[in-house]
Short mmCIF file of C-alpha atoms in Angstrom, two decimals:
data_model
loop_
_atom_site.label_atom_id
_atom_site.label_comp_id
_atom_site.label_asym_id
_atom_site.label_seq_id
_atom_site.Cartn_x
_atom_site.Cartn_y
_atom_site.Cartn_z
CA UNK A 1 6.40 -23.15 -28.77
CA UNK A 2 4.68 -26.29 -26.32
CA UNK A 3 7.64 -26.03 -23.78
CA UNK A 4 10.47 -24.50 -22.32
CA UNK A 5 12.76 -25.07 -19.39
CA UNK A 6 12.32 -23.69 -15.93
CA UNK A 7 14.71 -24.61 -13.50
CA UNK A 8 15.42 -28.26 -13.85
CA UNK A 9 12.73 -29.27 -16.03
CA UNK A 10 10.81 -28.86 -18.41
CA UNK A 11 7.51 -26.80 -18.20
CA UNK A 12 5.06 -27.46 -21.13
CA UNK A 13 2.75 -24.28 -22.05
CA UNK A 14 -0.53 -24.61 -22.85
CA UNK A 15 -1.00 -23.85 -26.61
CA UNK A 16 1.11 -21.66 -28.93
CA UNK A 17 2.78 -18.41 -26.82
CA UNK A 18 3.56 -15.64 -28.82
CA UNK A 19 7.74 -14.16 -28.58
CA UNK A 20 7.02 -11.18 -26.57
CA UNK A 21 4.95 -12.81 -23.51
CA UNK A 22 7.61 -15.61 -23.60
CA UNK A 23 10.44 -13.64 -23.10
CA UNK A 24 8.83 -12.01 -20.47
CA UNK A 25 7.97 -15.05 -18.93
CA UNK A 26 11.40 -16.15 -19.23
CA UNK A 27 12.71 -13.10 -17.52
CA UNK A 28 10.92 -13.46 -14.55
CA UNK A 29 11.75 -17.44 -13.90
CA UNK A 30 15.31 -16.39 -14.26
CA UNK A 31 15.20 -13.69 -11.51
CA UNK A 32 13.65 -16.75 -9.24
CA UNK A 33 16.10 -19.44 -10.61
CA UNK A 34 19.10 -17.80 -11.15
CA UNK A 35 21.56 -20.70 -10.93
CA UNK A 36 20.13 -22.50 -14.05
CA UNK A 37 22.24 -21.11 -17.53
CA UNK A 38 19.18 -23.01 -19.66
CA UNK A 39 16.70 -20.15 -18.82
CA UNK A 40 18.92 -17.43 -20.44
CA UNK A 41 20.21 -19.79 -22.61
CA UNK A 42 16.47 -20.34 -24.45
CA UNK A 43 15.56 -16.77 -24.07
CA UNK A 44 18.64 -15.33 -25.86
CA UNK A 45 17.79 -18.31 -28.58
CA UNK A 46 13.77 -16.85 -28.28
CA UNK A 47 15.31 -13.52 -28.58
CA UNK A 48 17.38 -13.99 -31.66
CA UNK A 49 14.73 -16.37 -33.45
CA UNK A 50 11.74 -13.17 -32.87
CA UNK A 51 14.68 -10.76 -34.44
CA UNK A 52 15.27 -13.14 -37.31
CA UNK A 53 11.50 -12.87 -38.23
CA UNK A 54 11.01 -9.17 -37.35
CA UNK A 55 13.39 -7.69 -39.28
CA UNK A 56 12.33 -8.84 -43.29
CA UNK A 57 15.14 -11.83 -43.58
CA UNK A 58 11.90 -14.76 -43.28
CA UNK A 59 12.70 -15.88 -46.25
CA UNK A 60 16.19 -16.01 -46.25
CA UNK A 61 15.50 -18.25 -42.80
CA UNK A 62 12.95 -20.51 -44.35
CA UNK A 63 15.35 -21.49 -47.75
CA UNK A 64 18.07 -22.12 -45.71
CA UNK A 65 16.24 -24.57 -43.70
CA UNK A 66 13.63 -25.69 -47.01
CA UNK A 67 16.24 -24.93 -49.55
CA UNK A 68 14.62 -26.77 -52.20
CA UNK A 69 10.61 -26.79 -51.02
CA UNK A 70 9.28 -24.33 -52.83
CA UNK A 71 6.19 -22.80 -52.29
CA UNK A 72 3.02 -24.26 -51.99
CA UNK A 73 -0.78 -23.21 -52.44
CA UNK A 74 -3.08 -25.66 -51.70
CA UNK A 75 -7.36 -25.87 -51.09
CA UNK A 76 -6.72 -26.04 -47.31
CA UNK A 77 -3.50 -24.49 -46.87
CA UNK A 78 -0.35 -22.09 -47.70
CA UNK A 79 2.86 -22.40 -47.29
CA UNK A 80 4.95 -19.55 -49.43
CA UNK A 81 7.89 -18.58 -46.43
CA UNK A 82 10.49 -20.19 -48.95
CA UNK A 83 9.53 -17.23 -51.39
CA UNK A 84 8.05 -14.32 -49.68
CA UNK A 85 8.57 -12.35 -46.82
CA UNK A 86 5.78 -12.37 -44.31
CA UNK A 87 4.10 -9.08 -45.20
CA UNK A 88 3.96 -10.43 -49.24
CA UNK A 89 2.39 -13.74 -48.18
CA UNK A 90 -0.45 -11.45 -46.01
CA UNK A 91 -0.99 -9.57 -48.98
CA UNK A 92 -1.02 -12.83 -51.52
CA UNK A 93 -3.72 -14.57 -48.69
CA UNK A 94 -5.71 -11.61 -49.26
CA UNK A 95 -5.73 -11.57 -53.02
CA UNK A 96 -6.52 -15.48 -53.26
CA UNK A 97 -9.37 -14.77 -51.34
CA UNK A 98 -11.20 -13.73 -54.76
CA UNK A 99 -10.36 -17.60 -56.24
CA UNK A 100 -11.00 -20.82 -55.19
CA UNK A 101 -8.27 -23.48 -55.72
CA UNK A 102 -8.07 -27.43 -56.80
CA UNK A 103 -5.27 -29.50 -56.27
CA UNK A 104 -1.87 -28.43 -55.37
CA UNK A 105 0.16 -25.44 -56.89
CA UNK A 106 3.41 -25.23 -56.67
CA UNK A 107 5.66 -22.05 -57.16
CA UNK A 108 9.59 -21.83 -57.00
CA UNK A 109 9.53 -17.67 -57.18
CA UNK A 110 7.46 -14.81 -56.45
CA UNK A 111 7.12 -13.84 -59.53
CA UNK A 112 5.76 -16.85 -60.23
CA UNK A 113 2.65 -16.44 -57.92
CA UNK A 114 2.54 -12.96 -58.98
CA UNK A 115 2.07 -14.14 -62.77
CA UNK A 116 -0.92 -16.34 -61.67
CA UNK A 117 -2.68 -13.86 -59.52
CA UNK A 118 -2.16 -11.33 -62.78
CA UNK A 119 -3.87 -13.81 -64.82
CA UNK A 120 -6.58 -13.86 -61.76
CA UNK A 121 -7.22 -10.47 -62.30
CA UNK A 122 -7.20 -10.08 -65.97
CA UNK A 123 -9.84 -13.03 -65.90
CA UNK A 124 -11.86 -11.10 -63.12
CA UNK A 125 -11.40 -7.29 -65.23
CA UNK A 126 -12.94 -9.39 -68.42
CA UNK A 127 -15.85 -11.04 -66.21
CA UNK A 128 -16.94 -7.75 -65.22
CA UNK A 129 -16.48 -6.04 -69.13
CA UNK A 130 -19.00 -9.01 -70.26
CA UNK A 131 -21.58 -9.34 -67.99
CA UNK A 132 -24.70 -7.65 -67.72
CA UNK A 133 -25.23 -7.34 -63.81
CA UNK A 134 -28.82 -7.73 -62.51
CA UNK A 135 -28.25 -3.89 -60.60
CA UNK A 136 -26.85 -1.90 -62.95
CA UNK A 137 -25.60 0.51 -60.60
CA UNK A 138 -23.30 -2.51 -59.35
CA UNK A 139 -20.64 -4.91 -61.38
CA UNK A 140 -20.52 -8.66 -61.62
CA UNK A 141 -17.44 -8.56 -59.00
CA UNK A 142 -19.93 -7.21 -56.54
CA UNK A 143 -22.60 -9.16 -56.90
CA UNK A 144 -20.60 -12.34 -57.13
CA UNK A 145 -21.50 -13.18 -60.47
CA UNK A 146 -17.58 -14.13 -61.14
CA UNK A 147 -16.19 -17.58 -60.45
CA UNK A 148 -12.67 -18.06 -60.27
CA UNK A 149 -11.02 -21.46 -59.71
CA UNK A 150 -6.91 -22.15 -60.00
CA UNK A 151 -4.95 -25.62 -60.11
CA UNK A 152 -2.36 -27.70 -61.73
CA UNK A 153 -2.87 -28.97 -65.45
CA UNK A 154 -4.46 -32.78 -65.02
CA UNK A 155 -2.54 -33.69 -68.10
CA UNK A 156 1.09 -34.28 -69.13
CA UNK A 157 2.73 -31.39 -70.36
CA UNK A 158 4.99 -33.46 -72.56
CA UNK A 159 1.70 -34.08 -74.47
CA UNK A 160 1.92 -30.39 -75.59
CA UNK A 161 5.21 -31.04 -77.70
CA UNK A 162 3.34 -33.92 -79.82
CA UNK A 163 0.58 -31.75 -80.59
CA UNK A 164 2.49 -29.27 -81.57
CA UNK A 165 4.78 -31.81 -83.82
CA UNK A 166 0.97 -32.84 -85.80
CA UNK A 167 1.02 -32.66 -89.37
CA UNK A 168 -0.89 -30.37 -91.29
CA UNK A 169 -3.60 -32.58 -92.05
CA UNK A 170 -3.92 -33.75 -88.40
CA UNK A 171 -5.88 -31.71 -85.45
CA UNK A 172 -4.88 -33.75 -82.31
CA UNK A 173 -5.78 -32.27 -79.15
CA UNK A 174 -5.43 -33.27 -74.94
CA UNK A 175 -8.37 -33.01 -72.69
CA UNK A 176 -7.71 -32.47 -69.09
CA UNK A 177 -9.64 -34.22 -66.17
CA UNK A 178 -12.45 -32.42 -65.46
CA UNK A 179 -13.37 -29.91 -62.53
CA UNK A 180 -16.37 -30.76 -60.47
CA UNK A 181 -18.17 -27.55 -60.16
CA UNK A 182 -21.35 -27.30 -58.58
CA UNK A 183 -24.63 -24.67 -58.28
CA UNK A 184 -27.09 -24.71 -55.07
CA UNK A 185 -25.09 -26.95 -53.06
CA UNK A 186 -24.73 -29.66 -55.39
CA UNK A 187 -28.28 -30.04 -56.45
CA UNK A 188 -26.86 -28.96 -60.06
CA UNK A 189 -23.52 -29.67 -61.33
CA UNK A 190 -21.28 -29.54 -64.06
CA UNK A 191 -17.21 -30.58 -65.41
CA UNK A 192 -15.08 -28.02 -66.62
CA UNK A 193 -12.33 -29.41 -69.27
CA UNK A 194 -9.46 -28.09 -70.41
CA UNK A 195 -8.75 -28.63 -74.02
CA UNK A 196 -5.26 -28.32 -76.02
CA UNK A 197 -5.49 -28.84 -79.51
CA UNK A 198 -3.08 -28.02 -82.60
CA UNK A 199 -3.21 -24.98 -84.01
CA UNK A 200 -1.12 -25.71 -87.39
CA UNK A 201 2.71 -24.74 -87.95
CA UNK A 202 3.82 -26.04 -84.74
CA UNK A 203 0.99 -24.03 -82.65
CA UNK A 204 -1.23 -24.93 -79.82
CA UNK A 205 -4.68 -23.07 -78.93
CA UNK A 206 -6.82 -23.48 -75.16
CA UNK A 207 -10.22 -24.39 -75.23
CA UNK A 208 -12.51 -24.95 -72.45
CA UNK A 209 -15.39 -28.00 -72.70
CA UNK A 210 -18.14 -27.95 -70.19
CA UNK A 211 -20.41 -31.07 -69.65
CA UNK A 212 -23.28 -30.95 -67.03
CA UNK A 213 -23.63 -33.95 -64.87
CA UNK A 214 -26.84 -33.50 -63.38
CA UNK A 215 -29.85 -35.09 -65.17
CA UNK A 216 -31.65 -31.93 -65.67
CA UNK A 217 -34.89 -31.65 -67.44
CA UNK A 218 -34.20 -30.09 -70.98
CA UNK A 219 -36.53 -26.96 -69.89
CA UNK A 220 -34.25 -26.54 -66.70
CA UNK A 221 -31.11 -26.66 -69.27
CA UNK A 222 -32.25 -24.35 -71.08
CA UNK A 223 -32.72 -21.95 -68.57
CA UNK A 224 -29.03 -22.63 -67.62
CA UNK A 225 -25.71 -20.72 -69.55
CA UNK A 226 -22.32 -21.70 -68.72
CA UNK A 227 -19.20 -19.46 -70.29
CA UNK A 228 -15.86 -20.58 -69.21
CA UNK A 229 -12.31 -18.23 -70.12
CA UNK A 230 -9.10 -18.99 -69.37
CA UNK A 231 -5.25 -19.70 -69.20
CA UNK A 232 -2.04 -22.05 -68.28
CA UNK A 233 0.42 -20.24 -66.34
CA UNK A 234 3.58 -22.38 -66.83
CA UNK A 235 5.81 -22.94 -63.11
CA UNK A 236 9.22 -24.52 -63.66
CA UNK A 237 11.85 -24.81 -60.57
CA UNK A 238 13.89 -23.05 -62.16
CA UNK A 239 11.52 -19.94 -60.80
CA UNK A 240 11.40 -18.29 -64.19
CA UNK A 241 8.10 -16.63 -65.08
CA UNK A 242 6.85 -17.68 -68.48
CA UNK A 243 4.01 -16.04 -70.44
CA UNK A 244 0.74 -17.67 -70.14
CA UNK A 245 -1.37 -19.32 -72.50
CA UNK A 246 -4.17 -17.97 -72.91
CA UNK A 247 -7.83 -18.99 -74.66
CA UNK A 248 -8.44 -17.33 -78.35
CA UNK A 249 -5.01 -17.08 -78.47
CA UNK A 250 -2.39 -19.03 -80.68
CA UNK A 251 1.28 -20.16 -79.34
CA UNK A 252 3.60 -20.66 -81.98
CA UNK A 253 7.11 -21.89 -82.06
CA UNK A 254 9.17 -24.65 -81.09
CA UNK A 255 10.91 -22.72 -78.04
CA UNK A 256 7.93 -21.19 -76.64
CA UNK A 257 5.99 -24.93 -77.18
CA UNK A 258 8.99 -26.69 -75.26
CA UNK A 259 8.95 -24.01 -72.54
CA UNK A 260 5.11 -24.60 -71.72
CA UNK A 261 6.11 -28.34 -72.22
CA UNK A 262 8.79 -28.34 -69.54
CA UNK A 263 7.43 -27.33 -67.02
CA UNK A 264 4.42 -27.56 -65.21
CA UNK A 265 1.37 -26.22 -65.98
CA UNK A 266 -1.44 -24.08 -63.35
CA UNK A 267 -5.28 -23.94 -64.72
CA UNK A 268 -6.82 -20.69 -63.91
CA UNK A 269 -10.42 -20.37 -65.14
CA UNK A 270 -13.30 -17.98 -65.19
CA UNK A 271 -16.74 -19.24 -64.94
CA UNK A 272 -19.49 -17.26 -65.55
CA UNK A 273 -22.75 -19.09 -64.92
CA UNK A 274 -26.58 -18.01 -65.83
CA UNK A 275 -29.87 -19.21 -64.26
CA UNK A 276 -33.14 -17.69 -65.25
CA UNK A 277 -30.96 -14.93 -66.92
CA UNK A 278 -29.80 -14.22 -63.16
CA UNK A 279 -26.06 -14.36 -62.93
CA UNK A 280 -24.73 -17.17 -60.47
CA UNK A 281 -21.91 -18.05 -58.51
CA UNK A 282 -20.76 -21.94 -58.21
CA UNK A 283 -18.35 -23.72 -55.75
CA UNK A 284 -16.36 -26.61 -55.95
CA UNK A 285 -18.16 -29.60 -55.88
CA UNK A 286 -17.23 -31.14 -51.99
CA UNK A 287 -19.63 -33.10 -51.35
CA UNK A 288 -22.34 -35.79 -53.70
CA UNK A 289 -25.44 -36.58 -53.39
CA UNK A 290 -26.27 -39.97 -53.94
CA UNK A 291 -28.33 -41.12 -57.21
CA UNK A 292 -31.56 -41.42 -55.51
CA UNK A 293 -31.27 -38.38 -53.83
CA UNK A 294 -30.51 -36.07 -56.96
CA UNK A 295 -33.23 -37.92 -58.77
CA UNK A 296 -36.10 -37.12 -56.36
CA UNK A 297 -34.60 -33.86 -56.53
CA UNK A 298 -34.44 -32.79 -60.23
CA UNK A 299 -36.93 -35.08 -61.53
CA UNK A 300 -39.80 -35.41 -59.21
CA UNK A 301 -41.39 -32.03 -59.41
CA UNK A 302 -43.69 -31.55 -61.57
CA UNK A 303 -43.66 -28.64 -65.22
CA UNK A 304 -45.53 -25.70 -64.18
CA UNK A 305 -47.54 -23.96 -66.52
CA UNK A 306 -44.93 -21.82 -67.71
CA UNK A 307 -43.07 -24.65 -68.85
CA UNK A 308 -40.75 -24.59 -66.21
CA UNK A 309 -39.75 -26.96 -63.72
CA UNK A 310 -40.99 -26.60 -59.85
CA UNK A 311 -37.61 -27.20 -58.63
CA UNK A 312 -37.05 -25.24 -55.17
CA UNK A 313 -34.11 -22.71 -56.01
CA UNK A 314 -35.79 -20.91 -58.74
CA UNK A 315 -37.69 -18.92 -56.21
CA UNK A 316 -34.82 -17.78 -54.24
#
């Protein structure tokens, strides 16, 4: 709330005012301007408005007003009140905390969202199962060795239903846009892809390609692993929650092909990435440094006697 009226006009407050302290600062400028019906008037609506959102209808307020919004989930912001109630979208915040996300997502249920941050998990449980932590005592989830990232599908879903349609001599597949990941700030980076090929008799499989886009000295690559898991979580408006496709795994059949192919499609991906043997987490790739930059970086140290690079993050 920015203003309110006092009296006969309009008195603007200085920054957001929470319910309680403007109701109480309501009350008192009535007792002093008693004439003026607007004063009660906007507390009574103030009133009603901090009942509304106390008392677990949010959501029912927010898709009356945003009936056909949705909710969104994106890399600088949230906006689930069309599905959730506020204590749900407090305990959502708090779970996304453990990915990172590209793009836009959009969800039409809470089961949806629910389905993704399952997937979240189950990616997560697996990273921990299949790493070998540097402290034994501790697991990759501790010491941040687990890199999750979530998004929309870069390609069109309707692509699914031709590779499903391939003959059985053909093996088409869809690659996705690539992910810009990045290691030490950018000074090493890499594409994650997301691959859908044809699995035969009408089936699709998930694939992940990774590509590094640094120029890296072939000793420094070597010292480098990269293993990417995954899934698609299907969202459709109609707010149904649809199994997700998941990597090693085979889809098979024409309605489960069309219901992955009508609707649209969230990437959530795993990366687990190895320098030196010592597990590494990476970030979204914000910012680039120029060509000059990176090469004066990567390629102007020089080999040391061990055969590896004298590049300044190996130390650390």
């Amino acid at each position: 709330v920015q203003e309110h009226f006092s009296g006969s006009s309009w008195q603007r407050v200085a920054g957001p005012m929470p319910f309680s302290e403007l109701l109480g600062d309501l009350q008192l400028r009535a007792l002093f301007w008693l004439p003026s019906p607007h004063v009660f008037r906007v507390g009574n609506s103030c009133r009603a408005f901090q009942e509304t959102l106390g008392s677990g209808r949010n959501r029912n307020f927010w898709q009356r007003l945003a009936p056909d919004e949705g909710g969104r989930h994106g890399w600088d912001a949230a906006w689930l009140h069309t599905i959730m109630e506020a204590p749900e979208i407090e305990a959502y915040l708090r779970e996304a905390e453990a990915f990172a996300v590209f793009g836009e997502m959009r969800f039409w249920s809470k089961s949806q969202a629910l389905g993704m941050l399952a997937e979240v998990h189950r990616l997560r449980d697996e990273c921990s199962l299949q790493a070998s932590p540097p402290d034994p005592g501790r697991s990759p989830l501790e010491t941040g060795a687990c890199s999750v990232f979530v998004g929309p599908s870069s390609f069109d879903p309707d692509a699914l239903l031709a590779i499903a349609a391939a003959g059985p001599d053909e093996v088409p597949s869809a690659r996705g846009a690539p992910v810009s990941l990045a290691w030490q700030d950018g000074a090493v980076q890499f594409d994650v892809r997301l691959v859908v090929s044809a699995a035969g008799a009408g089936g699709l499989s998930l694939s992940w390609e990774t590509n590094f886009a640094s120029a890296l000295l072939i000793e420094t690559r070597d010292c480098m692993e990269v293993h990417v898991s995954g899934a698609l979580v299907p969202v459709g408006v109609d707010g149904l929650a649809v199994a997700a496709l998941r990597d090693g795994a085979v889809v098979h059949g024409a309605e489960v092909v069309e219901a992955l192919a009508g609707r649209q499609l969230l990437s959530v991906f795993c990366v687990n990435f190895s320098s030196m043997c010592d597990r590494e987490k990476v970030a979204m790739l914000a910012s680039l440094l120029d060509d000059d930059e990176l090469e004066n970086v990567l390629n102007g140290y020089r080999i040391q006697s061990g055969g590896l690079p004298s590049l300044p993050w190996l130390g650390q």
